[in-house]
Short mmCIF file of C-alpha atoms in Angstrom, two decimals:
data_model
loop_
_atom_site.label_atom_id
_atom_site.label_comp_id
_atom_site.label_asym_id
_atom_site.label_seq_id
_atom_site.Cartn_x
_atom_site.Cartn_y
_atom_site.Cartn_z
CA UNK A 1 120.99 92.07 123.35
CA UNK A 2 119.13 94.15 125.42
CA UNK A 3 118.63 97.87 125.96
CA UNK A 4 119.74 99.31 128.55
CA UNK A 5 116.32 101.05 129.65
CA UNK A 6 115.07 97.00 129.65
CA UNK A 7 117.05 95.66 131.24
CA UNK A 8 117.25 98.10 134.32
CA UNK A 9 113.89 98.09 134.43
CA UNK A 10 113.65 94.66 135.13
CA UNK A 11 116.15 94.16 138.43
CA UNK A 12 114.21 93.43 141.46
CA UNK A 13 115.09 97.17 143.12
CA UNK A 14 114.78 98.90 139.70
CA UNK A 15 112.94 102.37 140.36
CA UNK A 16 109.45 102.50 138.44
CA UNK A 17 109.20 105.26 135.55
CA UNK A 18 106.22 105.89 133.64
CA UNK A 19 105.16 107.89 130.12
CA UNK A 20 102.92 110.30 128.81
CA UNK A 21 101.35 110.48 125.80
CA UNK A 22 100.07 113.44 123.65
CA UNK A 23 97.36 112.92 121.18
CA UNK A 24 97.05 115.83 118.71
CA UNK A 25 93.69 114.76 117.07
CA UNK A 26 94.06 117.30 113.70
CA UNK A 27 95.75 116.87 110.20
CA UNK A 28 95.80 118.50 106.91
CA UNK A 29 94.31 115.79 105.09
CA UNK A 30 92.81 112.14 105.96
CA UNK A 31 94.95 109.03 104.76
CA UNK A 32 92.85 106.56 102.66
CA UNK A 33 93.72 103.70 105.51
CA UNK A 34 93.67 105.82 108.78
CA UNK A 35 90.94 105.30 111.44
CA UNK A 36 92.55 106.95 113.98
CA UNK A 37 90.91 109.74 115.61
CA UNK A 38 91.70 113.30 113.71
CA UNK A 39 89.96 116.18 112.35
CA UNK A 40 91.36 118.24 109.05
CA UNK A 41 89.98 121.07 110.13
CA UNK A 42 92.47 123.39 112.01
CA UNK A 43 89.72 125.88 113.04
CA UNK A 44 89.83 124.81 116.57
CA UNK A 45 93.28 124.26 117.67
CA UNK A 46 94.17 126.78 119.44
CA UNK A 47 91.23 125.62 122.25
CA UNK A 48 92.76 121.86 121.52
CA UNK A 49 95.91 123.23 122.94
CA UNK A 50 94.48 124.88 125.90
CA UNK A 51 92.43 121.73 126.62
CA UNK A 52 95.36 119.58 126.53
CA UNK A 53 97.28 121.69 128.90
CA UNK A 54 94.16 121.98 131.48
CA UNK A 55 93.94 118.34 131.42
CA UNK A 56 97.55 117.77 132.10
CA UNK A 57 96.97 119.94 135.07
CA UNK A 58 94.14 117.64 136.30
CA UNK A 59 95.34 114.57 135.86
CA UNK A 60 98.65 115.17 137.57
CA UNK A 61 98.27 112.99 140.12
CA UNK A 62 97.17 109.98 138.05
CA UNK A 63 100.76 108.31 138.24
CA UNK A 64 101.09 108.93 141.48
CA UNK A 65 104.32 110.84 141.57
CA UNK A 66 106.40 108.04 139.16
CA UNK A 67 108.73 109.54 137.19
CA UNK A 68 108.17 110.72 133.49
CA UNK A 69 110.85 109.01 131.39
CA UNK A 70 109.71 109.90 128.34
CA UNK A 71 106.60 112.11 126.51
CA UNK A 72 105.16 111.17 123.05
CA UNK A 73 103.32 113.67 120.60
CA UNK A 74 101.14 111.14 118.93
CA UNK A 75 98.24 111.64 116.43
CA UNK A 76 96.79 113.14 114.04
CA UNK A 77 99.56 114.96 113.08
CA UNK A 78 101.54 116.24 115.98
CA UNK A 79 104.25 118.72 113.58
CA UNK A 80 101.18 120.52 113.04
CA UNK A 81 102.18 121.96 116.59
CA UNK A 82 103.86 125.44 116.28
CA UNK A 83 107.56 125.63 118.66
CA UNK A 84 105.99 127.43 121.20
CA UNK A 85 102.57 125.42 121.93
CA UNK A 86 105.02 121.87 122.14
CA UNK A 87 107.75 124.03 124.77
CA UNK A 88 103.93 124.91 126.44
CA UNK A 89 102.96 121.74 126.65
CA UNK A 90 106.25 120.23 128.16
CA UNK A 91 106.73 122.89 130.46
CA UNK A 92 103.60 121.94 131.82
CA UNK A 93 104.47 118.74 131.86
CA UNK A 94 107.55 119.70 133.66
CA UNK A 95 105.79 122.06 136.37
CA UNK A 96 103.44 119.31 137.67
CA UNK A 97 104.94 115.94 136.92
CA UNK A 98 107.89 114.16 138.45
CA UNK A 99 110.87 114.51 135.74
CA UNK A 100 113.94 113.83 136.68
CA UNK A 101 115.46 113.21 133.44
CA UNK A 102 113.12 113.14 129.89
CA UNK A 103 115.18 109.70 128.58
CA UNK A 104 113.02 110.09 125.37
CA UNK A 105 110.69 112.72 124.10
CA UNK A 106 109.00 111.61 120.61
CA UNK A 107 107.25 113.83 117.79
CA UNK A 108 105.60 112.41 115.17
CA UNK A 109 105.59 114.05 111.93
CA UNK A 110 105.01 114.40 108.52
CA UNK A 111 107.62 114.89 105.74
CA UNK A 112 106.27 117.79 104.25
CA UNK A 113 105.85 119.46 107.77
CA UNK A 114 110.07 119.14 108.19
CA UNK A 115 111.39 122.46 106.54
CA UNK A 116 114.69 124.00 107.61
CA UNK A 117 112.87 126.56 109.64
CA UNK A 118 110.88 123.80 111.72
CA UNK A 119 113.30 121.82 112.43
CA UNK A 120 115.42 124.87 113.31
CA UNK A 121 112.46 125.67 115.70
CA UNK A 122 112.96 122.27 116.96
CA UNK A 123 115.84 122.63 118.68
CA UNK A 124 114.76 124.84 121.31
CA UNK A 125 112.20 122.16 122.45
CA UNK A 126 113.03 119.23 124.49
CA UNK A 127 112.05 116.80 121.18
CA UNK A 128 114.89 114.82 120.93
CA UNK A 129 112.81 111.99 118.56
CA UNK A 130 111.11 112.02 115.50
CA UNK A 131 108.99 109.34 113.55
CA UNK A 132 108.32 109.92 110.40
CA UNK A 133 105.23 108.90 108.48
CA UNK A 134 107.17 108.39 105.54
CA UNK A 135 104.95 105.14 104.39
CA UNK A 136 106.75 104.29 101.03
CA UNK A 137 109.63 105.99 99.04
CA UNK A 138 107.58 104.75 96.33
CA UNK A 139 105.01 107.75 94.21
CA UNK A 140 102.40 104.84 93.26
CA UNK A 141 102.01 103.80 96.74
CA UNK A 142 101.50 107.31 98.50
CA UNK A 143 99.30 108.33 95.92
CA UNK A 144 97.72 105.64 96.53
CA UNK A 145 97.51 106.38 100.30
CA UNK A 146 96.51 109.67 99.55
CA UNK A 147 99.46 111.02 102.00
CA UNK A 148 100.18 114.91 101.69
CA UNK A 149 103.93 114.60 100.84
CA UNK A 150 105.50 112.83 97.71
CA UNK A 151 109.05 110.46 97.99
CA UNK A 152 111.03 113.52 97.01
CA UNK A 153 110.14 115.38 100.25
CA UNK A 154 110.17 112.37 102.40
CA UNK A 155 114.35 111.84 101.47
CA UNK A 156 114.43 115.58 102.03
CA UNK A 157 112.96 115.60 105.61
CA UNK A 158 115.22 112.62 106.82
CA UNK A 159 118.41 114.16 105.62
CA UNK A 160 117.19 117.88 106.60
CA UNK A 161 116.52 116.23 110.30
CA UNK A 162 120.18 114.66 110.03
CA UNK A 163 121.94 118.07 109.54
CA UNK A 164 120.04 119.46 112.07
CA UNK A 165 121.33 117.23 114.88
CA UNK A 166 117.84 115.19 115.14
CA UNK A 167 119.49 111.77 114.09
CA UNK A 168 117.75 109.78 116.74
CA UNK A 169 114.57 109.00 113.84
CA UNK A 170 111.57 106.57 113.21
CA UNK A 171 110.66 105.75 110.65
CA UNK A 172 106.94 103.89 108.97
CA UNK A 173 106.32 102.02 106.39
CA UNK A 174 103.37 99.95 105.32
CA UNK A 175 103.56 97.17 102.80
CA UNK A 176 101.03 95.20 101.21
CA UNK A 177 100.14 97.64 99.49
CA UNK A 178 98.88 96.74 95.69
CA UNK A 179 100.80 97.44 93.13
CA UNK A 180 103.65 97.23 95.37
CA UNK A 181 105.83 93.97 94.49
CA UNK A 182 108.59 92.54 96.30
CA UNK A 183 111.05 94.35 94.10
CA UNK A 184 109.53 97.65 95.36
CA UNK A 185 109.44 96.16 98.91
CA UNK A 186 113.21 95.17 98.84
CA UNK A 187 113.75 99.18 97.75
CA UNK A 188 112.03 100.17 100.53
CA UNK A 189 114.04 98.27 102.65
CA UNK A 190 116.93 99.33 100.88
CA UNK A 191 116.42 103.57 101.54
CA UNK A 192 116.79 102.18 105.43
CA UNK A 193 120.68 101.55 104.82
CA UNK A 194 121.28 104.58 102.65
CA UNK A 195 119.72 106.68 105.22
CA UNK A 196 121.03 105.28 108.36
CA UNK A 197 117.75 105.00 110.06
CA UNK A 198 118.59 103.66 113.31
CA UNK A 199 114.45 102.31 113.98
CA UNK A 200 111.39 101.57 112.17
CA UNK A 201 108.48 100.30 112.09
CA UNK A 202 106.59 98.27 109.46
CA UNK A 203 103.07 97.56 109.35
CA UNK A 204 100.76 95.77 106.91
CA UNK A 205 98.09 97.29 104.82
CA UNK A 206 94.80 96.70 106.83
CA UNK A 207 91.26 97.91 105.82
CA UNK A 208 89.42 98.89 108.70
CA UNK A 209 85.70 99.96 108.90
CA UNK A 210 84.37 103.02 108.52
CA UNK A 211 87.53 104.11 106.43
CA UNK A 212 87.86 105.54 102.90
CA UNK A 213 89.24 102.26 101.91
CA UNK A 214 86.95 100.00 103.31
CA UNK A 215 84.63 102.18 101.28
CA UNK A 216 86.59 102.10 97.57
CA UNK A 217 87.25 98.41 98.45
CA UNK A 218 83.22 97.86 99.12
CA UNK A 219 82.72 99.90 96.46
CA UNK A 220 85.17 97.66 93.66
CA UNK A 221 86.91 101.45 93.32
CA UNK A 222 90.31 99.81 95.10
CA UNK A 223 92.26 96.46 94.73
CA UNK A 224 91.26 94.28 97.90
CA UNK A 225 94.26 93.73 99.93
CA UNK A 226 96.13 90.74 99.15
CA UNK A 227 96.92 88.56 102.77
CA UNK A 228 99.19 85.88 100.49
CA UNK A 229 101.32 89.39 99.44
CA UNK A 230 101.63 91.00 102.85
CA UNK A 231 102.49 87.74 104.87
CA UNK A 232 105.72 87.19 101.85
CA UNK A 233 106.50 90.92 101.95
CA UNK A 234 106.71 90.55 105.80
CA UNK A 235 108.83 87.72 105.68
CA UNK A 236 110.83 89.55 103.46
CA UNK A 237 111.29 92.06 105.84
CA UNK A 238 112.29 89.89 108.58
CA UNK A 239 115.42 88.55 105.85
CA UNK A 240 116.18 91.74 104.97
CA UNK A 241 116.01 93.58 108.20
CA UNK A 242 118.37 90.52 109.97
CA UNK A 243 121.10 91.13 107.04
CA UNK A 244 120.75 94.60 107.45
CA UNK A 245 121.71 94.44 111.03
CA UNK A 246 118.40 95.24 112.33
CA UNK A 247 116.87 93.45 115.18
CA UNK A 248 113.56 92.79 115.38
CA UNK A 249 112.30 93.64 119.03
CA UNK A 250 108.70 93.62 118.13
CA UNK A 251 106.45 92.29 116.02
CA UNK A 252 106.14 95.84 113.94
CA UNK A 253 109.36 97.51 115.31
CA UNK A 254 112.90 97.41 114.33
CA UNK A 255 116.19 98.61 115.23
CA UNK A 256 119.96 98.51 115.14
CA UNK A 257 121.28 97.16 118.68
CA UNK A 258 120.02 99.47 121.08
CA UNK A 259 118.30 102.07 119.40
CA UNK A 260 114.79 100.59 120.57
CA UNK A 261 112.08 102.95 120.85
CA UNK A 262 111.78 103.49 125.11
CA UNK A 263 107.88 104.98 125.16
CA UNK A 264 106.55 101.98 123.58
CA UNK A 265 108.91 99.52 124.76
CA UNK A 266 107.39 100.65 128.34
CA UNK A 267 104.22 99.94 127.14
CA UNK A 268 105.46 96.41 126.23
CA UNK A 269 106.67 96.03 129.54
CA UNK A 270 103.71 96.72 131.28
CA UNK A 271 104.39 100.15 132.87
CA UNK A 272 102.06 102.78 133.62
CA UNK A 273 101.24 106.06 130.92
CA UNK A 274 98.98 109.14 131.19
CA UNK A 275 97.11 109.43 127.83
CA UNK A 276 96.16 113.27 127.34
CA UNK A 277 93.55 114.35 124.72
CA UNK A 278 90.74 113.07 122.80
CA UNK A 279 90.57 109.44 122.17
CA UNK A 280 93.61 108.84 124.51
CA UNK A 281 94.54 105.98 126.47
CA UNK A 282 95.85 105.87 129.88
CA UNK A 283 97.09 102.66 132.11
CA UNK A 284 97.53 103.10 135.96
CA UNK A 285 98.80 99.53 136.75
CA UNK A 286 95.34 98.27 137.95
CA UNK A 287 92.75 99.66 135.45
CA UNK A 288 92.36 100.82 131.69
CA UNK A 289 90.88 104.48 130.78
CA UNK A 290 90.32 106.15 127.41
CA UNK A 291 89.05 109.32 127.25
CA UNK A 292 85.83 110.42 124.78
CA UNK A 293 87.00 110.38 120.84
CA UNK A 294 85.06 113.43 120.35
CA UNK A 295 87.15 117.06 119.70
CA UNK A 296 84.09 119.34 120.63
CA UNK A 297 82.85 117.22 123.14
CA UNK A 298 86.21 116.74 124.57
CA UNK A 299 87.22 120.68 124.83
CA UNK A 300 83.97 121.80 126.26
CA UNK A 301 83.94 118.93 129.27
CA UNK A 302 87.52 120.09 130.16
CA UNK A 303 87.52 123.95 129.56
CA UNK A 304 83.68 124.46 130.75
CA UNK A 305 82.82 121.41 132.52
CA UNK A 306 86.03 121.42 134.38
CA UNK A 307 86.41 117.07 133.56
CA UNK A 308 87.78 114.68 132.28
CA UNK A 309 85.85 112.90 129.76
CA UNK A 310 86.59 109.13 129.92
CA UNK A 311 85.38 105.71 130.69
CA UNK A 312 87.15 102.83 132.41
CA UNK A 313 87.75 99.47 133.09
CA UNK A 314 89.02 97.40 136.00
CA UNK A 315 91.24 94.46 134.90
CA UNK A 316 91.38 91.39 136.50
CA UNK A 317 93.87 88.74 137.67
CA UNK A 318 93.20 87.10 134.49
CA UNK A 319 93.36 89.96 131.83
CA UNK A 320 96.48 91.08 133.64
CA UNK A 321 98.01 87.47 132.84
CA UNK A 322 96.86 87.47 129.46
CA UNK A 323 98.02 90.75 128.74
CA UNK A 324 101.27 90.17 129.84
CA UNK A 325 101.83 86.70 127.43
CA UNK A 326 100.32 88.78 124.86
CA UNK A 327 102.61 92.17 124.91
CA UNK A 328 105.60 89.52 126.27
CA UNK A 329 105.20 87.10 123.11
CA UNK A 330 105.44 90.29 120.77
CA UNK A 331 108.76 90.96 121.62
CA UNK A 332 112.26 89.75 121.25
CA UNK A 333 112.60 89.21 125.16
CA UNK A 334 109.62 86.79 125.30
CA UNK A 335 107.34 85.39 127.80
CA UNK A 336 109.28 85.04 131.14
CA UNK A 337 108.16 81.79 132.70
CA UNK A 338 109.98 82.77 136.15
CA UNK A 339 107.51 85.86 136.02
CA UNK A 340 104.43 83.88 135.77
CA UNK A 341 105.41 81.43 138.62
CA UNK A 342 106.13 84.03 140.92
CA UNK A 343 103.49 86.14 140.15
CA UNK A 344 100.19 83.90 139.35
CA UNK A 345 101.95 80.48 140.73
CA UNK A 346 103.73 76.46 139.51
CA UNK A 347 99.89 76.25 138.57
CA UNK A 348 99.41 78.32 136.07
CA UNK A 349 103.18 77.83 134.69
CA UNK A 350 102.05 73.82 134.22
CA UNK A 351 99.02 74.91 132.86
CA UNK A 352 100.85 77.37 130.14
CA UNK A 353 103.97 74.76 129.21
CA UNK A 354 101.16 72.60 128.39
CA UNK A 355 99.02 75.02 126.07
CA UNK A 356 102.98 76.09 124.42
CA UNK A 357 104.36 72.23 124.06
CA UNK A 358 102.15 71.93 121.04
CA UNK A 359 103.28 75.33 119.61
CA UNK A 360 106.77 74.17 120.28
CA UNK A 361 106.47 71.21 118.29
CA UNK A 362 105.49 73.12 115.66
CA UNK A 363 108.24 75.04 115.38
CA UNK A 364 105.94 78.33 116.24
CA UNK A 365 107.69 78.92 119.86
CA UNK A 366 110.93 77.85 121.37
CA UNK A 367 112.04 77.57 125.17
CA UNK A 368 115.02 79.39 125.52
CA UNK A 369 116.57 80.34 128.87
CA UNK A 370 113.38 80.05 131.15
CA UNK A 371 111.49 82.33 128.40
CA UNK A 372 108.52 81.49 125.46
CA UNK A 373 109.69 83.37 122.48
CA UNK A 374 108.33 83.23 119.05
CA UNK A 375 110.20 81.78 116.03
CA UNK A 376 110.36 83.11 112.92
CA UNK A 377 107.76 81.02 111.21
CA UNK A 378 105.69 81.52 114.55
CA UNK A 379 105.28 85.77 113.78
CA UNK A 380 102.80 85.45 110.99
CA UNK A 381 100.49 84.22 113.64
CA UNK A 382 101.76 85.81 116.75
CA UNK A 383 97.59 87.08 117.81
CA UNK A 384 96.66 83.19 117.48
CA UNK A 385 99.38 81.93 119.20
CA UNK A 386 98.59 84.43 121.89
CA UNK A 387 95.05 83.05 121.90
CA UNK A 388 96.04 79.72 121.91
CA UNK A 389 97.66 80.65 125.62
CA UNK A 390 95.27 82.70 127.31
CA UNK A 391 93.15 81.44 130.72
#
């Protein structure tokens, strides 16, 4: 089944709509795992927020006059953001963007940062999403993690959200974590029911450089991460989720029937997004940009410089193919094989069935109305499989 925003998107006449995305680089404390770009020092966000604005301003023409479907507040730690800077930042939005309608507009945010009186503030903003970085509902494992809430407050902050009208929540949660068996897993997966959680996502412990795990890892401080653990825990997921009612529309995100997330299933799709703020990321249709993961250097090149701080890159023919089996084989919908003949030729669709038969045989893909889709058994290798079918 397909969501509605998907599936209009994809008739021939179907009017274009595009994102924009938020990055609020600062939270209160940094997560063992996390190499995303952040500061913990709040000293400085104030000018962040004035930055952010000013850059919305000068990249307004960037998408060209598409439509803005949908804003995410990514990060960081976006709840960090008082009532009045997010209304600020929308309204700006709003004043020099095309929005007809704002189908989706996402928050991430923190348990602990969910009291009463936020979410209360809340409602006088256009947020109409939240996705929480709950993690685990386990102590050991956000310890662990070294988040800033405890299990308590993350049951709280759903069920506070709930009364308060904001039922339309995200959730994460990471497993692989040691220490954290199946049985604890299974739990996990459990809270999702109790709750009603209509989407999550699910990600696998991964140590990345220059984080403080890498570090206590390197170090023999911290259990190495256990691959065998995570690729059963994520299969256990995949049971549990399908019983649960959940369907899995992509590789790390999960939902009841319709309740997919729209910003990032645009990005699956291949539309275009405006990425505001440091380390951001920004796709036209024809070319890649990212702006400088720097907060000082950032600020000062857009409030004193009067720029935009970012490089960029061109893609080609090729990495647009690519791309699209890649971001296509991560989701439920799958590769469409009437795409790539009409849009890179028979050619190329003989050369791709004949790079997939051998996948098919092996039980990692399946041809299913005129589309590649991965199996089951085919997800704990999705990146290779992708490989396997580039040009």
């Amino acid at each position: 089944m397909e969501n509605n925003a998907y599936q209009d998107a994809r008739k021939e006449n179907a009017a274009p709509s595009a994102g924009i995305y938020i990055h609020i680089p600062f939270c209160k404390q940094a997560c063992v795992y996390c190499n995303f770009h952040f500061s913990t020092s709040l000293k400085y966000k104030d000018e962040m927020v004035q930055a952010i604005i000013a850059e919305l301003v000068m990249q307004k023409d960037y998408l060209r006059n598409v439509p803005i479907e949908t804003i995410y507040f990514g990060g960081g730690t976006p709840s960090l953001l008082s009532e009045y800077e997010i209304n600020t930042i929308i309204e700006t939005v709003q004043k020099n963007y095309t929005v007809n309608k704002l189908v989706e507009c996402t928050l991430e945010a923190n348990p602990d940062d969910l009291s009463r009186e936020y979410l209360r503030g809340l409602k006088s903003t256009p947020i109409n999403r939240l996705s929480i970085g709950v993690q685990s509902f386990r102590e050991e494992d956000l310890l662990y993690m070294k988040r800033a809430h405890n299990a308590q407050e993350a049951d709280y902050a759903i069920k506070a959200a709930q009364d308060h009208e904001l039922s339309n929540i995200s959730i994460d949660l990471i497993y692989g974590t040691p220490g954290l068996t199946d049985k604890d897993w299974k739990a996990n997966l459990a809270k999702l029911k109790e709750l009603a959680i209509p989407h999550f996502s699910a990600y696998a412990l991964t140590v990345e450089e220059k984080t403080e795990l890498n570090h206590l890892i390197q170090k023999k401080r911290s259990a190495p991460v256990d691959a065998e653990q995570a690729a059963g825990q994520f299969e256990l997921l995949m049971e549990y989720a399908e019983v649960m009612g959940y369907e899995h529309y992509e590789i790390s995100n999960l939902a009841l029937p319709g309740k997919y997330a729209v910003h990032n299933t645009n990005y699956w799709r291949g539309l275009p997004y405006l990425g505001i703020g440091p380390s951001a990321h920004s796709f036209s249709g024809s070319a890649r940009k990212w702006n400088v993961a720097n907060n000082a250097l950032y600020t000062k090149s857009i409030l004193i410089d009067k720029k935009v701080p970012f490089k960029e890159e061109v893609l080609t023919e090729v990495q647009f193919m690519n791309e699209y089996i890649m971001t296509s084989l991560r989701t439920m919908w799958g590769c469409d094989l009437e795409k790539i003949e009409k849009d890179w030729g028979s050619d190329v669709l003989k050369e791709l069935m004949k790079k997939a038969e051998r996948l098919i045989d092996k039980g990692m893909l399946e041809l299913k109305e005129k589309k590649l889709i991965i199996t089951n058994k085919g997800k704990l290798f999705t990146d290779r499989i992708a490989g396997d079918l580039f040009f």
